[in-house]
Amino acid sequence: MGTGRRGLITAAVTVVCAVTVLAAPGTAFANPSPAPTSSATPSPTSTPSAPPTPVTNEELEAVREKLDRLYHDAAVATDAYNAAEEKAEKQSAEIVALAKKIVQGKKKLKKLKDRAGAAAASQYRTGGLSDEAQLMLSDDPQEFLDGAGRVIQGQRATKGLLAEMTRAQQDLELYAKDASVQWEKLEANRKAKAKAKAKVKKQIAAAEKLESELEAEEKERLAELERKAAQEAQTEWLDSGILDEIDGEATAQGKRAVEFATAQLGKPYEWGAEGPDSFDCSGLTSQAWASAGQGIPRTSQAQWQQLKRIDTKDMRPGDLIVYFDDASHIGMYVGDGTMIHAPRPGRTVTLAGAGSMPILGVVRPGT
């Protein structure tokens, strides 16, 4: 039985994609061999089953590394989902704005057509006679000349009216074309969002399945291994002497951002969430800075790409620490070598060592 249990864990860890179901339905870690049918009378030679073989720390460490990869991939997919969501919201707003312009443009064009129709009717009432004919038929030449001046002005106004109608028609066509392009982009981002959502769920489900195969005691040991790995990374970071160089003080905005973030301690991580009851990592940092009056991009990757980058030694409370080579995680520095972040599914917003994960760099919202 112990061999079957360990085999399941080993199989779960070594599967490269780590997203397949880890066993046939049934009790976790059950022996895959068929159980013998029980007889009415116990055999005098039967012996009790041996207790399950404990999972070694080496095997649990392999599980921990696999979980890290799964949750990392889920974080990348979450960023893709959030980016698609943000783009979709902007494109929806642009489509609404274009629709309003189209409505206004149609009203304007109708007014211009009404004016053009009135001008045409006025010309019709004059009989369409030439200037020479009207001069010969006029009893008062001066009155005619005065009228001719008004006609010239009217002709110029008519030409201007026609030009304005042409521009209005061109604007309408442009608005309609822009709306069509934005709609196509919106549909593309909806598909991208759905794909990213499916990937997030797949990665998280695989991680949860892997964890569910562990006994309670093994989960405790796994958690201890996670804490140990984070502490070792933090100790290495502190041993570099970096904390002796970091002495920046938070700005008023930075203090407000830190206050918001710390007020969320204990709230659960939820991918794609921006509060108020749950957060993902970039949802927490973006909302913290929004509460301080500074809008920043929604995703950790966009925050890394678009915000001002600073040296780690120059960071101050409120600055954002970006983790991993692909900027897939982010936290907020709160001082004394500590940051606050929303770690991953199954965890809550918490304080952690600023160097407990591989640091890509530091960015600063505001000034």
Tab-separated table of C-alpha atoms in Angstrom:
chain	number	residue	atom	x	y	z
A	1	MET	CA	0.000	0.000	0.000
A	2	GLY	CA	2.853	2.325	0.800
A	3	THR	CA	4.405	1.637	-2.590
A	4	GLY	CA	1.158	2.557	-4.354
A	5	ARG	CA	0.886	5.810	-2.387
A	6	ARG	CA	4.407	6.894	-3.157
A	7	GLY	CA	3.965	5.912	-6.782
A	8	LEU	CA	1.003	8.255	-7.102
A	9	ILE	CA	2.924	11.187	-5.668
A	10	THR	CA	5.952	10.461	-7.855
A	11	ALA	CA	3.760	10.218	-10.939
A	12	ALA	CA	2.042	13.494	-10.097
A	13	VAL	CA	5.352	15.277	-9.702
A	14	THR	CA	7.036	13.942	-12.834
A	15	VAL	CA	4.233	14.680	-15.314
A	16	VAL	CA	5.577	17.614	-17.325
A	17	CYS	CA	2.308	19.404	-17.999
A	18	ALA	CA	1.047	18.665	-14.476
A	19	VAL	CA	-2.537	19.208	-15.503
A	20	THR	CA	-3.793	15.642	-15.943
A	21	VAL	CA	-5.922	13.889	-13.368
A	22	LEU	CA	-3.679	12.186	-10.854
A	23	ALA	CA	-5.500	8.943	-10.177
A	24	ALA	CA	-8.584	6.908	-10.852
A	25	PRO	CA	-11.584	7.911	-8.734
A	26	GLY	CA	-11.467	6.518	-5.239
A	27	THR	CA	-9.664	6.948	-1.968
A	28	ALA	CA	-6.495	9.045	-2.219
A	29	PHE	CA	-3.318	7.013	-2.468
A	30	ALA	CA	-5.200	3.720	-2.651
A	31	ASN	CA	-3.216	0.700	-3.773
A	32	PRO	CA	-3.849	0.394	-7.562
A	33	SER	CA	-3.868	-3.416	-7.330
A	34	PRO	CA	-7.307	-5.058	-7.051
A	35	ALA	CA	-8.171	-5.924	-3.456
A	36	PRO	CA	-8.712	-9.688	-2.829
A	37	THR	CA	-12.219	-10.761	-1.993
A	38	SER	CA	-12.738	-11.430	1.704
A	39	SER	CA	-13.632	-14.950	2.803
A	40	ALA	CA	-16.119	-15.872	5.481
A	41	THR	CA	-13.436	-17.365	7.698
A	42	PRO	CA	-10.154	-15.455	8.091
A	43	SER	CA	-7.125	-17.412	7.007
A	44	PRO	CA	-4.994	-18.426	9.956
A	45	THR	CA	-1.909	-17.337	8.006
A	46	SER	CA	-3.164	-13.809	7.131
A	47	THR	CA	-1.179	-10.866	8.505
A	48	PRO	CA	-2.152	-7.208	9.038
A	49	SER	CA	-1.343	-4.775	6.187
A	50	ALA	CA	1.857	-2.806	6.626
A	51	PRO	CA	1.419	0.890	7.429
A	52	PRO	CA	1.897	3.283	4.487
A	53	THR	CA	5.471	4.248	3.790
A	54	PRO	CA	6.016	7.883	4.818
A	55	VAL	CA	6.682	10.333	2.016
A	56	THR	CA	10.234	11.563	2.310
A	57	ASN	CA	11.270	15.210	2.525
A	58	GLU	CA	12.922	14.833	-0.886
A	59	GLU	CA	9.608	13.762	-2.387
A	60	LEU	CA	7.775	16.594	-0.637
A	61	GLU	CA	10.384	19.034	-1.929
A	62	ALA	CA	9.649	17.813	-5.454
A	63	VAL	CA	5.943	18.393	-4.770
A	64	ARG	CA	6.706	21.908	-3.501
A	65	GLU	CA	8.673	22.752	-6.646
A	66	LYS	CA	5.911	21.397	-8.851
A	67	LEU	CA	3.308	23.441	-6.958
A	68	ASP	CA	5.460	26.538	-7.354
A	69	ARG	CA	5.556	25.998	-11.122
A	70	LEU	CA	1.819	25.381	-11.341
A	71	TYR	CA	0.928	28.473	-9.335
A	72	HIS	CA	3.504	30.505	-11.250
A	73	ASP	CA	1.894	29.465	-14.545
A	74	ALA	CA	-1.508	30.312	-13.072
A	75	ALA	CA	-0.186	33.786	-12.172
A	76	VAL	CA	1.024	34.315	-15.747
A	77	ALA	CA	-2.386	33.274	-17.078
A	78	THR	CA	-4.079	35.553	-14.529
A	79	ASP	CA	-2.044	38.497	-15.831
A	80	ALA	CA	-3.136	37.617	-19.372
A	81	TYR	CA	-6.765	37.456	-18.213
A	82	ASN	CA	-6.530	40.793	-16.399
A	83	ALA	CA	-4.873	42.453	-19.402
A	84	ALA	CA	-7.593	41.186	-21.746
A	85	GLU	CA	-10.250	42.332	-19.269
A	86	GLU	CA	-8.723	45.813	-19.074
A	87	LYS	CA	-8.509	46.098	-22.872
A	88	ALA	CA	-12.082	44.886	-23.263
A	89	GLU	CA	-13.328	47.532	-20.833
A	90	LYS	CA	-11.477	50.291	-22.708
A	91	GLN	CA	-12.738	49.081	-26.078
A	92	SER	CA	-16.307	48.868	-24.800
A	93	ALA	CA	-16.027	52.476	-23.604
A	94	GLU	CA	-14.619	53.536	-26.980
A	95	ILE	CA	-17.467	51.813	-28.814
A	96	VAL	CA	-20.008	53.601	-26.618
A	97	ALA	CA	-18.278	56.946	-27.293
A	98	LEU	CA	-18.231	56.269	-31.032
A	99	ALA	CA	-21.910	55.311	-30.961
A	100	LYS	CA	-22.704	58.672	-29.334
A	101	LYS	CA	-20.668	60.460	-32.014
A	102	ILE	CA	-22.580	58.589	-34.728
A	103	VAL	CA	-25.925	59.637	-33.218
A	104	GLN	CA	-24.778	63.257	-32.936
A	105	GLY	CA	-23.353	63.138	-36.462
A	106	LYS	CA	-26.627	61.887	-37.900
A	107	LYS	CA	-28.508	64.712	-36.187
A	108	LYS	CA	-26.032	67.246	-37.522
A	109	LEU	CA	-26.268	65.844	-41.049
A	110	LYS	CA	-30.076	65.986	-40.929
A	111	LYS	CA	-29.960	69.672	-39.928
A	112	LEU	CA	-27.520	70.414	-42.739
A	113	LYS	CA	-29.756	68.597	-45.238
A	114	ASP	CA	-32.762	70.577	-44.010
A	115	ARG	CA	-30.836	73.822	-44.525
A	116	ALA	CA	-29.753	72.693	-47.979
A	117	GLY	CA	-33.353	71.838	-48.836
A	118	ALA	CA	-34.506	75.287	-47.712
A	119	ALA	CA	-31.834	76.900	-49.888
A	120	ALA	CA	-32.914	74.835	-52.876
A	121	ALA	CA	-36.554	75.785	-52.319
A	122	SER	CA	-35.619	79.464	-52.169
A	123	GLN	CA	-33.780	79.186	-55.468
A	124	TYR	CA	-36.789	77.467	-56.985
A	125	ARG	CA	-39.049	80.364	-55.949
A	126	THR	CA	-36.896	82.842	-57.927
A	127	GLY	CA	-37.703	80.870	-61.021
A	128	GLY	CA	-34.082	80.090	-61.690
A	129	LEU	CA	-33.782	83.237	-63.928
A	130	SER	CA	-30.369	84.495	-64.876
A	131	ASP	CA	-29.010	87.703	-63.346
A	132	GLU	CA	-29.372	89.499	-66.709
A	133	ALA	CA	-33.024	88.508	-67.056
A	134	GLN	CA	-33.816	89.592	-63.517
A	135	LEU	CA	-32.106	92.995	-64.196
A	136	MET	CA	-34.203	93.636	-67.286
A	137	LEU	CA	-37.398	92.683	-65.486
A	138	SER	CA	-36.621	94.732	-62.418
A	139	ASP	CA	-38.316	98.124	-61.928
A	140	ASP	CA	-35.521	99.262	-59.628
A	141	PRO	CA	-31.964	98.454	-60.842
A	142	GLN	CA	-30.453	99.451	-57.490
A	143	GLU	CA	-32.740	97.074	-55.668
A	144	PHE	CA	-31.662	94.341	-58.042
A	145	LEU	CA	-27.980	95.056	-57.442
A	146	ASP	CA	-28.543	94.943	-53.702
A	147	GLY	CA	-30.347	91.685	-54.131
A	148	ALA	CA	-27.602	90.335	-56.396
A	149	GLY	CA	-25.085	90.928	-53.619
A	150	ARG	CA	-27.234	88.915	-51.266
A	151	VAL	CA	-27.498	86.156	-53.866
A	152	ILE	CA	-23.693	85.988	-54.129
A	153	GLN	CA	-23.493	85.731	-50.357
A	154	GLY	CA	-26.158	83.037	-50.449
A	155	GLN	CA	-24.242	81.095	-53.092
A	156	ARG	CA	-21.107	81.216	-50.985
A	157	ALA	CA	-23.088	80.091	-47.956
A	158	THR	CA	-24.562	77.246	-49.992
A	159	LYS	CA	-21.101	76.113	-51.077
A	160	GLY	CA	-19.975	76.209	-47.425
A	161	LEU	CA	-23.080	74.251	-46.452
A	162	LEU	CA	-22.366	71.568	-49.033
A	163	ALA	CA	-18.754	71.309	-47.872
A	164	GLU	CA	-19.920	70.974	-44.267
A	165	MET	CA	-22.370	68.247	-45.295
A	166	THR	CA	-19.547	66.390	-47.036
A	167	ARG	CA	-17.349	66.611	-43.933
A	168	ALA	CA	-20.207	65.440	-41.711
A	169	GLN	CA	-20.807	62.453	-43.988
A	170	GLN	CA	-17.091	61.594	-43.965
A	171	ASP	CA	-17.012	61.833	-40.160
A	172	LEU	CA	-19.932	59.435	-39.906
A	173	GLU	CA	-18.209	56.934	-42.170
A	174	LEU	CA	-15.003	57.231	-40.105
A	175	TYR	CA	-16.879	56.742	-36.818
A	176	ALA	CA	-18.622	53.671	-38.205
A	177	LYS	CA	-15.311	52.238	-39.444
A	178	ASP	CA	-13.616	52.897	-36.080
A	179	ALA	CA	-16.518	51.283	-34.245
A	180	SER	CA	-16.222	48.194	-36.454
A	181	VAL	CA	-12.471	47.935	-35.762
A	182	GLN	CA	-12.986	48.349	-32.017
A	183	TRP	CA	-15.699	45.720	-32.051
A	184	GLU	CA	-13.363	43.237	-33.747
A	185	LYS	CA	-10.681	43.988	-31.130
A	186	LEU	CA	-13.246	43.569	-28.375
A	187	GLU	CA	-14.241	40.157	-29.684
A	188	ALA	CA	-10.576	39.125	-29.967
A	189	ASN	CA	-9.925	40.182	-26.367
A	190	ARG	CA	-12.995	38.335	-25.164
A	191	LYS	CA	-11.600	35.172	-26.742
A	192	ALA	CA	-8.165	35.847	-25.213
A	193	LYS	CA	-9.800	36.374	-21.833
A	194	ALA	CA	-11.745	33.125	-22.098
A	195	LYS	CA	-8.585	31.228	-23.081
A	196	ALA	CA	-6.609	32.720	-20.184
A	197	LYS	CA	-9.453	31.968	-17.775
A	198	ALA	CA	-9.485	28.332	-18.845
A	199	LYS	CA	-5.730	28.087	-18.365
A	200	VAL	CA	-5.900	29.652	-14.897
A	201	LYS	CA	-8.553	27.190	-13.791
A	202	LYS	CA	-6.634	24.266	-15.268
A	203	GLN	CA	-3.383	25.164	-13.496
A	204	ILE	CA	-5.079	25.824	-10.152
A	205	ALA	CA	-7.117	22.617	-10.389
A	206	ALA	CA	-3.942	20.629	-11.059
A	207	ALA	CA	-2.203	22.221	-8.059
A	208	GLU	CA	-5.168	21.596	-5.786
A	209	LYS	CA	-5.373	18.001	-6.983
A	210	LEU	CA	-1.698	17.484	-6.224
A	211	GLU	CA	-2.083	18.934	-2.720
A	212	SER	CA	-5.188	16.872	-2.067
A	213	GLU	CA	-3.172	13.671	-2.486
A	214	LEU	CA	-1.200	14.509	0.663
A	215	GLU	CA	-2.118	13.487	4.188
A	216	ALA	CA	-2.593	16.187	6.840
A	217	GLU	CA	0.844	15.571	8.363
A	218	GLU	CA	2.463	15.767	4.945
A	219	LYS	CA	0.699	19.060	4.215
A	220	GLU	CA	2.161	20.474	7.417
A	221	ARG	CA	5.624	19.332	6.398
A	222	LEU	CA	5.089	20.807	2.936
A	223	ALA	CA	4.107	24.149	4.470
A	224	GLU	CA	7.237	24.034	6.593
A	225	LEU	CA	9.343	23.419	3.483
A	226	GLU	CA	7.701	26.460	1.838
A	227	ARG	CA	8.473	28.621	4.871
A	228	LYS	CA	12.040	27.343	4.959
A	229	ALA	CA	12.631	28.109	1.272
A	230	ALA	CA	11.240	31.634	1.688
A	231	GLN	CA	13.322	32.237	4.809
A	232	GLU	CA	16.501	31.047	3.126
A	233	ALA	CA	15.914	33.411	0.211
A	234	GLN	CA	15.165	36.305	2.584
A	235	THR	CA	18.287	35.594	4.657
A	236	GLU	CA	20.457	35.539	1.545
A	237	TRP	CA	18.953	38.869	0.450
A	238	LEU	CA	19.540	40.460	3.860
A	239	ASP	CA	23.078	39.059	4.072
A	240	SER	CA	23.950	41.082	0.985
A	241	GLY	CA	23.738	44.185	3.204
A	242	ILE	CA	20.972	45.702	1.096
A	243	LEU	CA	18.924	46.761	4.127
A	244	ASP	CA	21.757	49.031	5.284
A	245	GLU	CA	21.338	50.999	2.036
A	246	ILE	CA	17.537	51.254	2.052
A	247	ASP	CA	16.530	54.269	4.107
A	248	GLY	CA	13.960	56.067	1.936
A	249	GLU	CA	10.912	57.556	3.650
A	250	ALA	CA	7.411	57.164	2.286
A	251	THR	CA	5.670	60.110	0.664
A	252	ALA	CA	2.188	61.112	1.782
A	253	GLN	CA	0.771	59.160	-1.172
A	254	GLY	CA	2.980	56.177	-0.387
A	255	LYS	CA	1.762	56.140	3.214
A	256	ARG	CA	-1.873	56.097	2.068
A	257	ALA	CA	-1.129	53.228	-0.331
A	258	VAL	CA	0.584	51.243	2.440
A	259	GLU	CA	-2.312	51.925	4.828
A	260	PHE	CA	-4.791	50.587	2.282
A	261	ALA	CA	-2.715	47.482	1.603
A	262	THR	CA	-2.204	46.633	5.276
A	263	ALA	CA	-5.925	47.062	5.920
A	264	GLN	CA	-6.469	44.100	3.557
A	265	LEU	CA	-4.360	41.666	5.608
A	266	GLY	CA	-6.094	38.311	5.970
A	267	LYS	CA	-8.354	38.700	2.933
A	268	PRO	CA	-8.210	35.755	0.522
A	269	TYR	CA	-6.358	35.626	-2.763
A	270	GLU	CA	-8.669	35.288	-5.755
A	271	TRP	CA	-7.389	35.479	-9.296
A	272	GLY	CA	-8.750	38.446	-11.225
A	273	ALA	CA	-10.033	40.114	-8.036
A	274	GLU	CA	-9.601	43.800	-7.210
A	275	GLY	CA	-11.398	43.855	-3.883
A	276	PRO	CA	-13.048	44.756	-1.727
A	277	ASP	CA	-13.327	41.223	-0.300
A	278	SER	CA	-10.482	39.476	-2.167
A	279	PHE	CA	-7.485	40.338	-4.337
A	280	ASP	CA	-4.896	38.963	-6.677
A	281	CYS	CA	-1.367	40.357	-6.438
A	282	SER	CA	-1.688	43.234	-8.921
A	283	GLY	CA	-5.295	43.872	-7.919
A	284	LEU	CA	-4.011	44.669	-4.426
A	285	THR	CA	-1.231	47.019	-5.591
A	286	SER	CA	-3.370	48.824	-8.174
A	287	GLN	CA	-6.229	49.392	-5.725
A	288	ALA	CA	-3.843	50.497	-2.974
A	289	TRP	CA	-2.423	53.213	-5.205
A	290	ALA	CA	-5.858	54.133	-6.549
A	291	SER	CA	-6.898	54.770	-2.942
A	292	ALA	CA	-3.916	57.133	-2.692
A	293	GLY	CA	-5.109	59.074	-5.738
A	294	GLN	CA	-2.700	57.553	-8.251
A	295	GLY	CA	-3.987	55.341	-11.027
A	296	ILE	CA	-1.574	52.659	-12.223
A	297	PRO	CA	-1.842	49.787	-14.738
A	298	ARG	CA	-3.865	46.748	-13.714
A	299	THR	CA	-1.415	43.867	-14.234
A	300	SER	CA	1.984	43.162	-12.685
A	301	GLN	CA	3.596	42.988	-16.112
A	302	ALA	CA	2.133	46.341	-17.165
A	303	GLN	CA	3.150	47.867	-13.836
A	304	TRP	CA	6.701	46.668	-14.480
A	305	GLN	CA	6.687	47.938	-18.056
A	306	GLN	CA	5.052	51.337	-17.537
A	307	LEU	CA	6.017	52.601	-14.074
A	308	LYS	CA	9.278	54.325	-13.199
A	309	ARG	CA	12.037	51.863	-12.357
A	310	ILE	CA	14.377	52.539	-9.451
A	311	ASP	CA	17.329	50.803	-7.822
A	312	THR	CA	16.406	48.433	-5.025
A	313	LYS	CA	18.621	50.384	-2.613
A	314	ASP	CA	16.549	53.505	-3.308
A	315	MET	CA	13.139	51.999	-2.637
A	316	ARG	CA	10.823	53.372	0.012
A	317	PRO	CA	7.501	52.237	1.497
A	318	GLY	CA	4.806	52.229	-1.153
A	319	ASP	CA	7.148	51.210	-3.978
A	320	LEU	CA	6.305	47.977	-5.778
A	321	ILE	CA	8.647	44.988	-5.930
A	322	VAL	CA	8.322	42.900	-9.085
A	323	TYR	CA	9.211	39.202	-8.883
A	324	PHE	CA	10.383	36.525	-11.339
A	325	ASP	CA	11.870	37.049	-14.783
A	326	ASP	CA	8.450	37.371	-16.421
A	327	ALA	CA	7.114	39.910	-13.880
A	328	SER	CA	4.361	37.466	-12.930
A	329	HIS	CA	4.119	38.540	-9.276
A	330	ILE	CA	4.217	41.850	-7.425
A	331	GLY	CA	4.110	43.113	-3.841
A	332	MET	CA	4.346	46.446	-2.018
A	333	TYR	CA	7.344	47.370	0.092
A	334	VAL	CA	6.281	48.503	3.576
A	335	GLY	CA	9.690	49.011	5.197
A	336	ASP	CA	12.190	47.071	7.343
A	337	GLY	CA	12.858	44.530	4.589
A	338	THR	CA	9.170	43.529	4.467
A	339	MET	CA	6.547	43.597	1.762
A	340	ILE	CA	2.828	42.888	1.641
A	341	HIS	CA	1.267	40.808	-1.121
A	342	ALA	CA	-1.533	38.484	-2.171
A	343	PRO	CA	0.485	35.270	-2.675
A	344	ARG	CA	-1.583	32.659	-4.532
A	345	PRO	CA	-4.824	30.633	-4.415
A	346	GLY	CA	-5.423	29.142	-0.993
A	347	ARG	CA	-3.506	31.935	0.729
A	348	THR	CA	-4.453	35.324	2.159
A	349	VAL	CA	-2.987	38.816	1.891
A	350	THR	CA	0.044	38.673	4.129
A	351	LEU	CA	3.376	40.202	5.094
A	352	ALA	CA	6.525	38.482	3.820
A	353	GLY	CA	10.222	39.087	3.398
A	354	ALA	CA	10.908	41.434	0.499
A	355	GLY	CA	13.647	39.064	-0.668
A	356	SER	CA	11.722	35.829	-0.189
A	357	MET	CA	11.280	35.444	-3.973
A	358	PRO	CA	13.556	36.280	-6.919
A	359	ILE	CA	13.386	40.072	-7.398
A	360	LEU	CA	13.204	41.344	-10.969
A	361	GLY	CA	13.172	45.006	-9.994
A	362	VAL	CA	11.384	47.833	-8.225
A	363	VAL	CA	8.968	50.389	-9.681
A	364	ARG	CA	7.542	53.575	-8.246
A	365	PRO	CA	4.041	54.929	-8.884
A	366	GLY	CA	3.684	58.714	-8.674
A	367	THR	CA	6.748	60.862	-8.053
